[in-house]
Short mmCIF file of C-alpha atoms and ligand atoms in Angstrom, two decimals:
data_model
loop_
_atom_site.label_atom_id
_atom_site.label_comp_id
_atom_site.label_asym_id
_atom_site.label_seq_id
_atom_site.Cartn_x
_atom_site.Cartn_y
_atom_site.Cartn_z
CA UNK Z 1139 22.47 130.39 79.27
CA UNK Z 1140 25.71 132.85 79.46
CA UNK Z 1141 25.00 134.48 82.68
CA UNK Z 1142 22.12 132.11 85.21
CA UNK Z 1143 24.01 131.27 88.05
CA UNK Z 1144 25.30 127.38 87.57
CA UNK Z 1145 26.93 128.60 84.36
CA UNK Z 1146 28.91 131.24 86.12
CA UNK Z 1147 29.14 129.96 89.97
CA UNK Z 1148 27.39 126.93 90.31
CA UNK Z 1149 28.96 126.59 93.65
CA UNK Z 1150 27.82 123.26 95.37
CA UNK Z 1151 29.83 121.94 98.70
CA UNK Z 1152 31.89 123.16 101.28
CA UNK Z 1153 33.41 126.32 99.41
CA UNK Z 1154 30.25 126.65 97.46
CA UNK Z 1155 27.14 128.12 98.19
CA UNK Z 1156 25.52 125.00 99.61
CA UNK Z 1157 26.17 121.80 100.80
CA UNK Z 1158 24.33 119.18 99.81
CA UNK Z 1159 24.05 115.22 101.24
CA UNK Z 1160 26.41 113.88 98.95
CA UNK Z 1161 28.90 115.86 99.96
CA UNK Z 1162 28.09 115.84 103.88
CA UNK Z 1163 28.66 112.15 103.61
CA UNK Z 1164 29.62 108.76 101.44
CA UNK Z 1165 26.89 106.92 103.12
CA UNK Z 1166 24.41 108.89 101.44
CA UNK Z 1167 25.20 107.94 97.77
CA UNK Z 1168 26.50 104.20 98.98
CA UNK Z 1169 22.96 103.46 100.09
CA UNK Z 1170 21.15 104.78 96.75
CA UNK Z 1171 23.48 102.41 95.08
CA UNK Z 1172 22.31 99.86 96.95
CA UNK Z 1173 18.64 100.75 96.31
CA UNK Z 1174 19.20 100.79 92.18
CA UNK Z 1175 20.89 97.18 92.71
CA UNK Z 1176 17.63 96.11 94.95
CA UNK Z 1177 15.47 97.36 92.20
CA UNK Z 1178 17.44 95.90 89.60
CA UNK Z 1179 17.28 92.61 91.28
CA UNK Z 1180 13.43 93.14 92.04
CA UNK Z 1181 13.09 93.52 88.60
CA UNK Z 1182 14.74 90.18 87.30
CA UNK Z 1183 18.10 91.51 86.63
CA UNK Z 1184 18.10 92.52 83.07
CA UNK Z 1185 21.23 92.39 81.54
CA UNK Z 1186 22.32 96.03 80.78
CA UNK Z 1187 21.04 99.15 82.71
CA UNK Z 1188 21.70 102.73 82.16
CA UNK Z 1189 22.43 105.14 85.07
CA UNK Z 1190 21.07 108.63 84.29
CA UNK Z 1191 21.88 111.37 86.36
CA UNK Z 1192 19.56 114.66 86.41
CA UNK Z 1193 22.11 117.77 87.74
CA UNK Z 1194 24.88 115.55 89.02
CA UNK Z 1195 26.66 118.82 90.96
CA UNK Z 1196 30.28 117.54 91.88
CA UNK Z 1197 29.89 114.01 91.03
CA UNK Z 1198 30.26 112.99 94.30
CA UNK Z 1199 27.05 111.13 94.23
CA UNK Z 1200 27.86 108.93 91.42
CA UNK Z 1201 30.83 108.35 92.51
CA UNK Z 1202 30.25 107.12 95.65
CA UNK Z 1203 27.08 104.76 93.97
CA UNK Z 1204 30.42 103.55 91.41
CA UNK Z 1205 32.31 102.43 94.44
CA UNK Z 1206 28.71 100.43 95.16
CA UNK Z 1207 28.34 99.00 91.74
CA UNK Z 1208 32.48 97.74 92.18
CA UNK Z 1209 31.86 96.57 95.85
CA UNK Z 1210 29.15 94.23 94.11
CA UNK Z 1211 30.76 93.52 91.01
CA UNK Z 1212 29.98 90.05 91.88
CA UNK Z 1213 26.33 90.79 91.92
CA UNK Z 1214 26.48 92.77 88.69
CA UNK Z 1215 28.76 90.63 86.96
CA UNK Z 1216 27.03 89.75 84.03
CA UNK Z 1217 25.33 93.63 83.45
CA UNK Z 1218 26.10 96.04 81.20
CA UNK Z 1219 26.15 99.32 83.14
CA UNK Z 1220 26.37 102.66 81.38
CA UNK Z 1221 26.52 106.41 83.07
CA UNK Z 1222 24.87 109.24 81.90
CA UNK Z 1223 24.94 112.79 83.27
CA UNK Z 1224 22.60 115.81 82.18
CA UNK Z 1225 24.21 118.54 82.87
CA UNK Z 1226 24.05 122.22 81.63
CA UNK Z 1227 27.06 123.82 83.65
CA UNK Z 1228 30.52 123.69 81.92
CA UNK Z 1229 32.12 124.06 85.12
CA UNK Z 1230 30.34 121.28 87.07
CA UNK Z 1231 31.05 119.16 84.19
CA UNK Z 1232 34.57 119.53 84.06
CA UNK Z 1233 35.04 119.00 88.10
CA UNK Z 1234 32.38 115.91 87.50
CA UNK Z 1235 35.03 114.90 84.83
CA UNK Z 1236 37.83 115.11 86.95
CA UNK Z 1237 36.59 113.48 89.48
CA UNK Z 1238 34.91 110.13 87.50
CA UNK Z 1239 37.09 109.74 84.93
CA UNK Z 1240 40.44 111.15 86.23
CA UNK Z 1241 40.00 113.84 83.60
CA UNK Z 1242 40.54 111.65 80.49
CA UNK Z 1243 37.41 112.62 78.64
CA UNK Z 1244 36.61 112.95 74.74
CA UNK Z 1245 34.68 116.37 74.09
CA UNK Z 1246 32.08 116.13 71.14
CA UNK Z 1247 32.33 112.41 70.00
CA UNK Z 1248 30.99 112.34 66.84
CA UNK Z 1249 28.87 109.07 66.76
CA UNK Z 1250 26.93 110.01 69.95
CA UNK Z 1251 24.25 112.52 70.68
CA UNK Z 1252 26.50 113.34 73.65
CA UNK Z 1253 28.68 116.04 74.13
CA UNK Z 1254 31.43 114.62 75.88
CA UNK Z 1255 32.65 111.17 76.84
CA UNK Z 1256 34.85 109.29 79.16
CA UNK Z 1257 35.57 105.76 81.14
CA UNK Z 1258 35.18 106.35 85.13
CA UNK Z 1259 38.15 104.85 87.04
CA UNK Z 1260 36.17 101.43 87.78
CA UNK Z 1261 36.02 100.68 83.83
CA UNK Z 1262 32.14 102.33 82.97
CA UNK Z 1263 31.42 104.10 80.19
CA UNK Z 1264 29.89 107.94 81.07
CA UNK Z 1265 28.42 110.00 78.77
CA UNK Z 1266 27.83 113.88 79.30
CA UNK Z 1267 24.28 115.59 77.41
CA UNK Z 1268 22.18 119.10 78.04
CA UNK Z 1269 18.96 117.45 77.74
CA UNK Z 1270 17.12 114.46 79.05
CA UNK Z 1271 16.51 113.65 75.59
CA UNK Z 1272 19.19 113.67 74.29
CA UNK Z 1273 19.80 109.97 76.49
CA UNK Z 1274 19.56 106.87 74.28
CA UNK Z 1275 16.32 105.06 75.19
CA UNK Z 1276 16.69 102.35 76.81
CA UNK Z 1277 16.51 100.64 80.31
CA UNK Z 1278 17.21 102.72 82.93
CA UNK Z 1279 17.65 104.12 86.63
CA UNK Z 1280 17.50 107.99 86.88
CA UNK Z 1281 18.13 109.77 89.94
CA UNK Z 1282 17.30 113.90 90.62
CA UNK Z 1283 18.78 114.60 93.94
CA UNK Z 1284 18.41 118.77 94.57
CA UNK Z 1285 17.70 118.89 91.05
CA UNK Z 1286 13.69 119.73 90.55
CA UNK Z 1287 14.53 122.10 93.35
CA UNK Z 1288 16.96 124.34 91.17
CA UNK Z 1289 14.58 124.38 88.27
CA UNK Z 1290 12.83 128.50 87.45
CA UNK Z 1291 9.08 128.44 88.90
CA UNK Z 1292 6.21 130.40 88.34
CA UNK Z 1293 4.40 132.48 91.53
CA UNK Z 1294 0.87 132.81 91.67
CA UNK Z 1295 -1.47 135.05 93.61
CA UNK Z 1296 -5.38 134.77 94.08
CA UNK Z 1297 -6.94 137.75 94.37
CA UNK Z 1298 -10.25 136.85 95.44
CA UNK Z 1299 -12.26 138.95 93.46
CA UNK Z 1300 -10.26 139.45 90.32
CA UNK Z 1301 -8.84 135.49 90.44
CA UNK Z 1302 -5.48 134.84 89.72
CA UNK Z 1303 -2.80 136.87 89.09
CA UNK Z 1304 1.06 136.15 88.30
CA UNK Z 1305 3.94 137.49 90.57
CA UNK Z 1306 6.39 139.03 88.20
CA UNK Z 1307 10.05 140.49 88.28
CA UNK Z 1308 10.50 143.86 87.36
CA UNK Z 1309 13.50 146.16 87.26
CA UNK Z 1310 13.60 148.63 90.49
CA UNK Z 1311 13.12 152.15 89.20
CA UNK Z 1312 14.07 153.58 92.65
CA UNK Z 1313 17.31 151.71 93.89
CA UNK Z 1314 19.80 150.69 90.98
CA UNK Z 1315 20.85 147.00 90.77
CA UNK Z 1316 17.48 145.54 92.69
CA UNK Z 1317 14.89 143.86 90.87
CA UNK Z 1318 10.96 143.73 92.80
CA UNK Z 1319 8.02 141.68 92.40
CA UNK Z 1320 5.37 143.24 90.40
CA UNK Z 1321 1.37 141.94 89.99
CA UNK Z 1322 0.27 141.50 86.68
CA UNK Z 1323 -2.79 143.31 86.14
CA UNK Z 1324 -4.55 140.92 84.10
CA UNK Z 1325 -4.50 136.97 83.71
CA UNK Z 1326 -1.27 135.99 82.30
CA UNK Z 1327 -0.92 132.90 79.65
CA UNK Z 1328 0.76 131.15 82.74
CA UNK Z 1329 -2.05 131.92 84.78
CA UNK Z 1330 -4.83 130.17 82.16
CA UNK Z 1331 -2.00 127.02 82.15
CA UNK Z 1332 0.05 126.37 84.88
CA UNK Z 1333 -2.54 126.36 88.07
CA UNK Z 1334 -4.37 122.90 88.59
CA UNK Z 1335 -8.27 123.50 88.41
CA UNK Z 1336 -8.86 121.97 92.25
CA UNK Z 1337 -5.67 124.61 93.56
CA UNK Z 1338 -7.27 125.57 96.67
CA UNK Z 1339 -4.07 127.51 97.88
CA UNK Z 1340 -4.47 131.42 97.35
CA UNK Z 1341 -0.54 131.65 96.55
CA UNK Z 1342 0.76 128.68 94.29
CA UNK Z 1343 4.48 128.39 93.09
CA UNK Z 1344 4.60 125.76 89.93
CA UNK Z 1345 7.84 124.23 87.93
CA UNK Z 1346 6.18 123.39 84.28
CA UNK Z 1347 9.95 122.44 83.54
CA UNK Z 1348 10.04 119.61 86.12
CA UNK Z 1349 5.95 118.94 85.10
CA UNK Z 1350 7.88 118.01 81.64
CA UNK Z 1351 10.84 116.56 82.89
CA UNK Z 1352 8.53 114.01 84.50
CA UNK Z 1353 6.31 113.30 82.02
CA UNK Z 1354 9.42 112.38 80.29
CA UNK Z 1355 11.06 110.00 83.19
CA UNK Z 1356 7.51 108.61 83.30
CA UNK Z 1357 7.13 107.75 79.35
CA UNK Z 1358 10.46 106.62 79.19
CA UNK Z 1359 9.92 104.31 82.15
CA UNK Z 1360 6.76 103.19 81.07
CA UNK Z 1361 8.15 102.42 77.26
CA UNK Z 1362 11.57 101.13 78.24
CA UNK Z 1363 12.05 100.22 82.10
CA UNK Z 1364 13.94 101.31 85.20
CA UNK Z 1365 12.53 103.01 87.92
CA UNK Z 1366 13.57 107.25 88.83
CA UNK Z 1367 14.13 108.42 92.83
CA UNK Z 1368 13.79 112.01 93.00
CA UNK Z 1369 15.16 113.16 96.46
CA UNK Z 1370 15.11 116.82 97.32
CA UNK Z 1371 13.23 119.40 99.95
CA UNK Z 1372 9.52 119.89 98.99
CA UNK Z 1373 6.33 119.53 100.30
CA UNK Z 1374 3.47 117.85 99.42
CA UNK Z 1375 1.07 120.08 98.05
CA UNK Z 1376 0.85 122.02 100.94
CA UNK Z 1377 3.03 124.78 100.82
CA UNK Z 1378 2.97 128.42 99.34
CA UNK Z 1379 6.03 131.21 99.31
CA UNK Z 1380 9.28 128.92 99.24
CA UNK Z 1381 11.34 130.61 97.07
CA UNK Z 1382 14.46 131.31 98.12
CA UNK Z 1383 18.41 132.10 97.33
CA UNK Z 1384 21.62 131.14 98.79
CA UNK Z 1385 24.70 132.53 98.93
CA UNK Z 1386 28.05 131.64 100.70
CA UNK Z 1387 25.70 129.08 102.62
CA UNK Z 1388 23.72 132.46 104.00
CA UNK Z 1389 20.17 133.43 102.74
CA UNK Z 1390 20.52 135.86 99.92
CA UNK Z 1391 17.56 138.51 98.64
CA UNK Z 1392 16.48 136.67 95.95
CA UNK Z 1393 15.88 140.19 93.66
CA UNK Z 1394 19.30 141.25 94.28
CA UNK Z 1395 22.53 141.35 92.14
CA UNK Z 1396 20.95 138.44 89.92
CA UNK Z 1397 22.94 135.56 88.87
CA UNK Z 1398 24.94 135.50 91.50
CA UNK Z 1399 23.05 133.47 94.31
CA UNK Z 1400 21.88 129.59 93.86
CA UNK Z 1401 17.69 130.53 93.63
CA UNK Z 1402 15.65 127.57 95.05
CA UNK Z 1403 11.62 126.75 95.37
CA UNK Z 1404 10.67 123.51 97.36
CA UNK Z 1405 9.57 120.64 95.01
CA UNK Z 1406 5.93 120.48 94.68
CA UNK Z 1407 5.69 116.51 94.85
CA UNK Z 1408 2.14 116.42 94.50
CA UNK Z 1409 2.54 118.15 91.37
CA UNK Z 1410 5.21 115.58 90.27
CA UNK Z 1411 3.32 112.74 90.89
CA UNK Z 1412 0.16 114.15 88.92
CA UNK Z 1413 2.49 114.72 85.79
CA UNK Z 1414 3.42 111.03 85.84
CA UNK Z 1415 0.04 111.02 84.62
CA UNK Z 1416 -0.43 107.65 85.51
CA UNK Z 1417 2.52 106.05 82.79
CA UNK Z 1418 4.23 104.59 86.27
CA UNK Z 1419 3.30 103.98 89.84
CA UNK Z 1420 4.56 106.61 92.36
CA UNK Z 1421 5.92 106.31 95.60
CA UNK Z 1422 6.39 108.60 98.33
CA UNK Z 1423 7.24 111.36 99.23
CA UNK Z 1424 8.66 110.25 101.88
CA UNK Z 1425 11.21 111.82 104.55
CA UNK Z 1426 14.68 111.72 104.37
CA UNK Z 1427 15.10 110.60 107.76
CA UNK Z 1428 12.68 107.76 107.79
CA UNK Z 1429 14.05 106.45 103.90
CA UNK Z 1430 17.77 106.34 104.89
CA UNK Z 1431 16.38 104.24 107.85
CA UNK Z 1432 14.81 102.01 105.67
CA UNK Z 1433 18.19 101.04 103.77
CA UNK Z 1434 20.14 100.41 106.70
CA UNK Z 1435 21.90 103.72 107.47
CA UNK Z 1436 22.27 102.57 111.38
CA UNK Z 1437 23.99 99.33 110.00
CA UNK Z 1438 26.19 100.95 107.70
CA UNK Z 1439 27.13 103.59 110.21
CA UNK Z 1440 28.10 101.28 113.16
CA UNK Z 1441 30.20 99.28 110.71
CA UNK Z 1442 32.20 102.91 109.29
CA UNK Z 1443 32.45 103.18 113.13
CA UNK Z 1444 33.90 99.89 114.48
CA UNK Z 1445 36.43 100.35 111.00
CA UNK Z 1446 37.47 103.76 111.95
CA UNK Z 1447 40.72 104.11 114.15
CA UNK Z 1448 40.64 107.87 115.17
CA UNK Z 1449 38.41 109.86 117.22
CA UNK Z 1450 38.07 112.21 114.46
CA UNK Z 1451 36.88 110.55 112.26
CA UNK Z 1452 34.37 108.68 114.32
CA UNK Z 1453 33.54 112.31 115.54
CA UNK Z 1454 33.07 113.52 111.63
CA UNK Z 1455 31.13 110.06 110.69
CA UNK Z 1456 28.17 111.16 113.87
CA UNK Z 1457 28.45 114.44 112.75
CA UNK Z 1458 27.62 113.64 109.18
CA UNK Z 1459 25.04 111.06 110.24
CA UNK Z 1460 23.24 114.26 112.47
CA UNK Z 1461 22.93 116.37 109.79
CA UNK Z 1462 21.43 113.73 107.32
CA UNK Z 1463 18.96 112.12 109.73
CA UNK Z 1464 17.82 114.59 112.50
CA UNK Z 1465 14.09 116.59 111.84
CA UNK Z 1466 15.97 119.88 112.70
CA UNK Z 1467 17.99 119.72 110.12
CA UNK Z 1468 17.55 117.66 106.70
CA UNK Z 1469 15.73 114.31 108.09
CA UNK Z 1470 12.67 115.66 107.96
CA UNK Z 1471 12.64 118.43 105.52
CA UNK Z 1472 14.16 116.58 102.32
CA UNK Z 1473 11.82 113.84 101.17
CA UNK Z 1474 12.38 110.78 98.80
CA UNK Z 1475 9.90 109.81 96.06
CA UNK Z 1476 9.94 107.39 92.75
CA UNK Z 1477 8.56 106.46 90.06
CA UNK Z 1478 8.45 103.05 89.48
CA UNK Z 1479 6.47 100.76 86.52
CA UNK Z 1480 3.17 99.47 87.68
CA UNK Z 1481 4.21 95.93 87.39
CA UNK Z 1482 6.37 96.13 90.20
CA UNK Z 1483 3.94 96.84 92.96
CA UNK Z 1484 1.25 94.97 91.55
CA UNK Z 1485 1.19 91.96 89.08
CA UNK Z 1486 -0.57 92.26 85.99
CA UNK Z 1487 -2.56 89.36 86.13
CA UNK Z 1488 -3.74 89.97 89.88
CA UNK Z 1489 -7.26 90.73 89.45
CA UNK Z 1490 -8.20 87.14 87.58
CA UNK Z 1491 -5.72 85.24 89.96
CA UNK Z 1492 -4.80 87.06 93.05
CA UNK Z 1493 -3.67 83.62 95.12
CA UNK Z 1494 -1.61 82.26 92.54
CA UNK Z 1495 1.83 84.31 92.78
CA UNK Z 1496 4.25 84.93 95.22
CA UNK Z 1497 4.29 88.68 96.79
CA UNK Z 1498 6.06 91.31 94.90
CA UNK Z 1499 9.30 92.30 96.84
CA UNK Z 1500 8.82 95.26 98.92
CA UNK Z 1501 10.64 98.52 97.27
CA UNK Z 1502 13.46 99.04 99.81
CA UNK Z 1503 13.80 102.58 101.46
CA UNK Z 1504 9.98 103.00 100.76
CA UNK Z 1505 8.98 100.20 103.50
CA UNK Z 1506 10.18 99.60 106.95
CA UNK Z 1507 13.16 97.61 106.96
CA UNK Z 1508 12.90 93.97 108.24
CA UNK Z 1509 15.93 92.07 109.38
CA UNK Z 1510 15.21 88.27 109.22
N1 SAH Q 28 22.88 116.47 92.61
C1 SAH Q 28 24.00 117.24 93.09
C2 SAH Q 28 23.96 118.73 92.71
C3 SAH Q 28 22.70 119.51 92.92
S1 SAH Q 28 22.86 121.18 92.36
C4 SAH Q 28 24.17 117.07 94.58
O1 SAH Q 28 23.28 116.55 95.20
O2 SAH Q 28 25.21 117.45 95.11
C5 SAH Q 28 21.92 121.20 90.86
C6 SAH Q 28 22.58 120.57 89.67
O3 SAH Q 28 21.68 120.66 88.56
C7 SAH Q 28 23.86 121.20 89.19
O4 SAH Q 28 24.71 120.19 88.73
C8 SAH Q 28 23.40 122.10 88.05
O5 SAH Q 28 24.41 122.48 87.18
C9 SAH Q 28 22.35 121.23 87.42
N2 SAH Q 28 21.32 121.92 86.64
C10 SAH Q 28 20.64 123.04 86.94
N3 SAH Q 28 19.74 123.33 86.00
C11 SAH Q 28 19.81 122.33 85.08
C12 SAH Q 28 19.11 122.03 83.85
N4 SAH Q 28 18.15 122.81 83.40
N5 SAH Q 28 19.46 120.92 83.18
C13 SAH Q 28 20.45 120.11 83.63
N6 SAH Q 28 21.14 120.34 84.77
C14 SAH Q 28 20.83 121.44 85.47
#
């Protein structure tokens, strides 16, 4: 809590550490706003949603799905749209302050369970909390983009004929200021509880904090409503040593000078989806590349394109739209995945009466889009 990295550095975007999508390019965050108003609209338009960021960075990302919500105000008219941010840095949440609300926020109110609150420039209430739970119920849209990702895992080794063992952090007794990995001799209690009884990997990384944090989205979704997109790098199921840190956007020895580097393990999706545990449908993952697709990021781009007067920023827009879409660099690698109520994919009442109602509307992003 006084000395992790996002507390002290947090450094997200150009001057940061790393650069994320939101802050490569608007289009990004416009198109997830228009993938909450699809669902919302899928969904018969209930009359008040809440928007509930997981690790909202900058702010950049809600901002630009604002500018969305504004942009459709038509649409939305008659909605009652709240925002709410969980967020453990101070710093982030001062520059995510600054940039929604102008800086005109209220720290502590003392009727709300959050700890600070403000009005973003297009009139929207945003609230500020440390923990997921502390978010009214309620119904509601959550969105984890690089969030899951920045969450402490455990690592996991089989040793064949001793079974598993858990990869620990020691100090270095030999070079000062470097930490090492260290075996444990024995089964650990993370050992007996965190590794799924059909792992057949023989290393094993696992995020019990984002196994809870899902089990969460998925009872709250289940009770209340909404939908959750999780977007982030990550894998399947598949993969084995991902852990990693960053540094001044350079790869940075994860055991050294500690708190001082952004430490990152690819998202474990199939782990996600099994701690849904059923309470919603899942969707995905699937890749960046092929999701932004799906909502229309060629449309959107051409149009930036034909409104853009300068060569530089046409050249910036194709640059953006490179490093967002192509397989070499994040189209392939960061995936998109939800969790969605099971009503919305498949009626209730299909098995006694599967002719009598009109098909469900596709979930945008997830299918291929179809212009009529
Ligand atoms: N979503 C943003 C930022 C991603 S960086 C973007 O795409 O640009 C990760 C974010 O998660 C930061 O805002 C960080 O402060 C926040 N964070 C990290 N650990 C957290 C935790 N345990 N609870 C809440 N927020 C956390």
């Amino acid at each position: 809590p006084s000395q992790g990295y996002y507390t002290r550095r947090g450094g997200v975007g150009e001057s940061g550490d790393f650069i994320t999508s939101p802050e490569i390019s608007q289009v990004f965050g416009e198109l997830i706003g228009v993938w909450y108003i699809s669902e919302w609209m899928a969904m018969g338009k209930p009359s008040t949603f809440q928007l509930v960021e997981l690790g909202p960075g900058r702010g950049t990302l809600t901002e630009d799905i604002l500018r969305v919500f504004k942009q459709l105000a038509s649409v939305l008219s008659k909605c009652d749209v709240s925002v709410h941010l969980v967020e453990v840095s101070p710093k982030l949440s001062e520059i995510q302050a600054v940039m929604l609300t102008g800086g005109k926020v209220q720290p502590n109110p003392e009727d709300e369970s959050a700890y600070m609150k403000g009005i973003s420039k297009t009139g929207i209430p945003i609230f500020w909390y440390r923990d997921i739970q502390d978010v009214p119920s309620g119904y509601s849209f959550y969105l984890a983009h690089e969030f899951f990702d920045a969450l402490p895992i455990h690592k996991f080794q089989q040793r064949t004929e001793k079974g598993w063992r858990e990869v620990l952090v020691d100090i270095n007794p030999e070079v000062p200021d470097q930490l090492r990995f260290v075996l444990s001799p024995s089964r650990t209690p993370a050992t007996q509880n965190f590794i799924q009884p059909e792992e057949t990997r023989d290393h094993v990384e696992v995020c019990p904090e984002a196994g809870v944090i899902v089990q969460r989205l998925a009872s709250r979704i289940e009770k209340d409503g909404g939908a959750a997109l999780v977007a982030d790098y990550g894998h399947d199921g598949t993969k084995t040593d991902t852990f990693r840190g960053f540094r001044n956007h350079k790869l940075h020895d994860v055991l050294s000078a500690p708190g001082t580097a952004d430490l990152t393990a690819d998202v474990d999706f199939s782990y996600l989806r099994k701690m849904a545990q059923g309470k919603t449908a899942t969707l995905g993952p699937v890749k960046q590349r092929e999701f932004l697709k799906n909502m229309g990021i060629d449309l959107r781009l051409q149009v930036l394109l034909q409104n853009s007067g300068d060569t530089a920023t046409r050249e910036q827009l194709l640059h953006s739209y490179d490093m967002l879409m192509n397989p070499e660099k994040m189209g392939d690698c960061f995936n998109f995945f939800a969790l969605l109520p099971h009503h919305r994919l498949v009626h209730p009442d299909k098995k006694d009466k599967p002719e009598s109602k009109s098909p469900l509307p596709p979930v945008a992003g997830f299918n291929e889009l179809l212009l009529k």
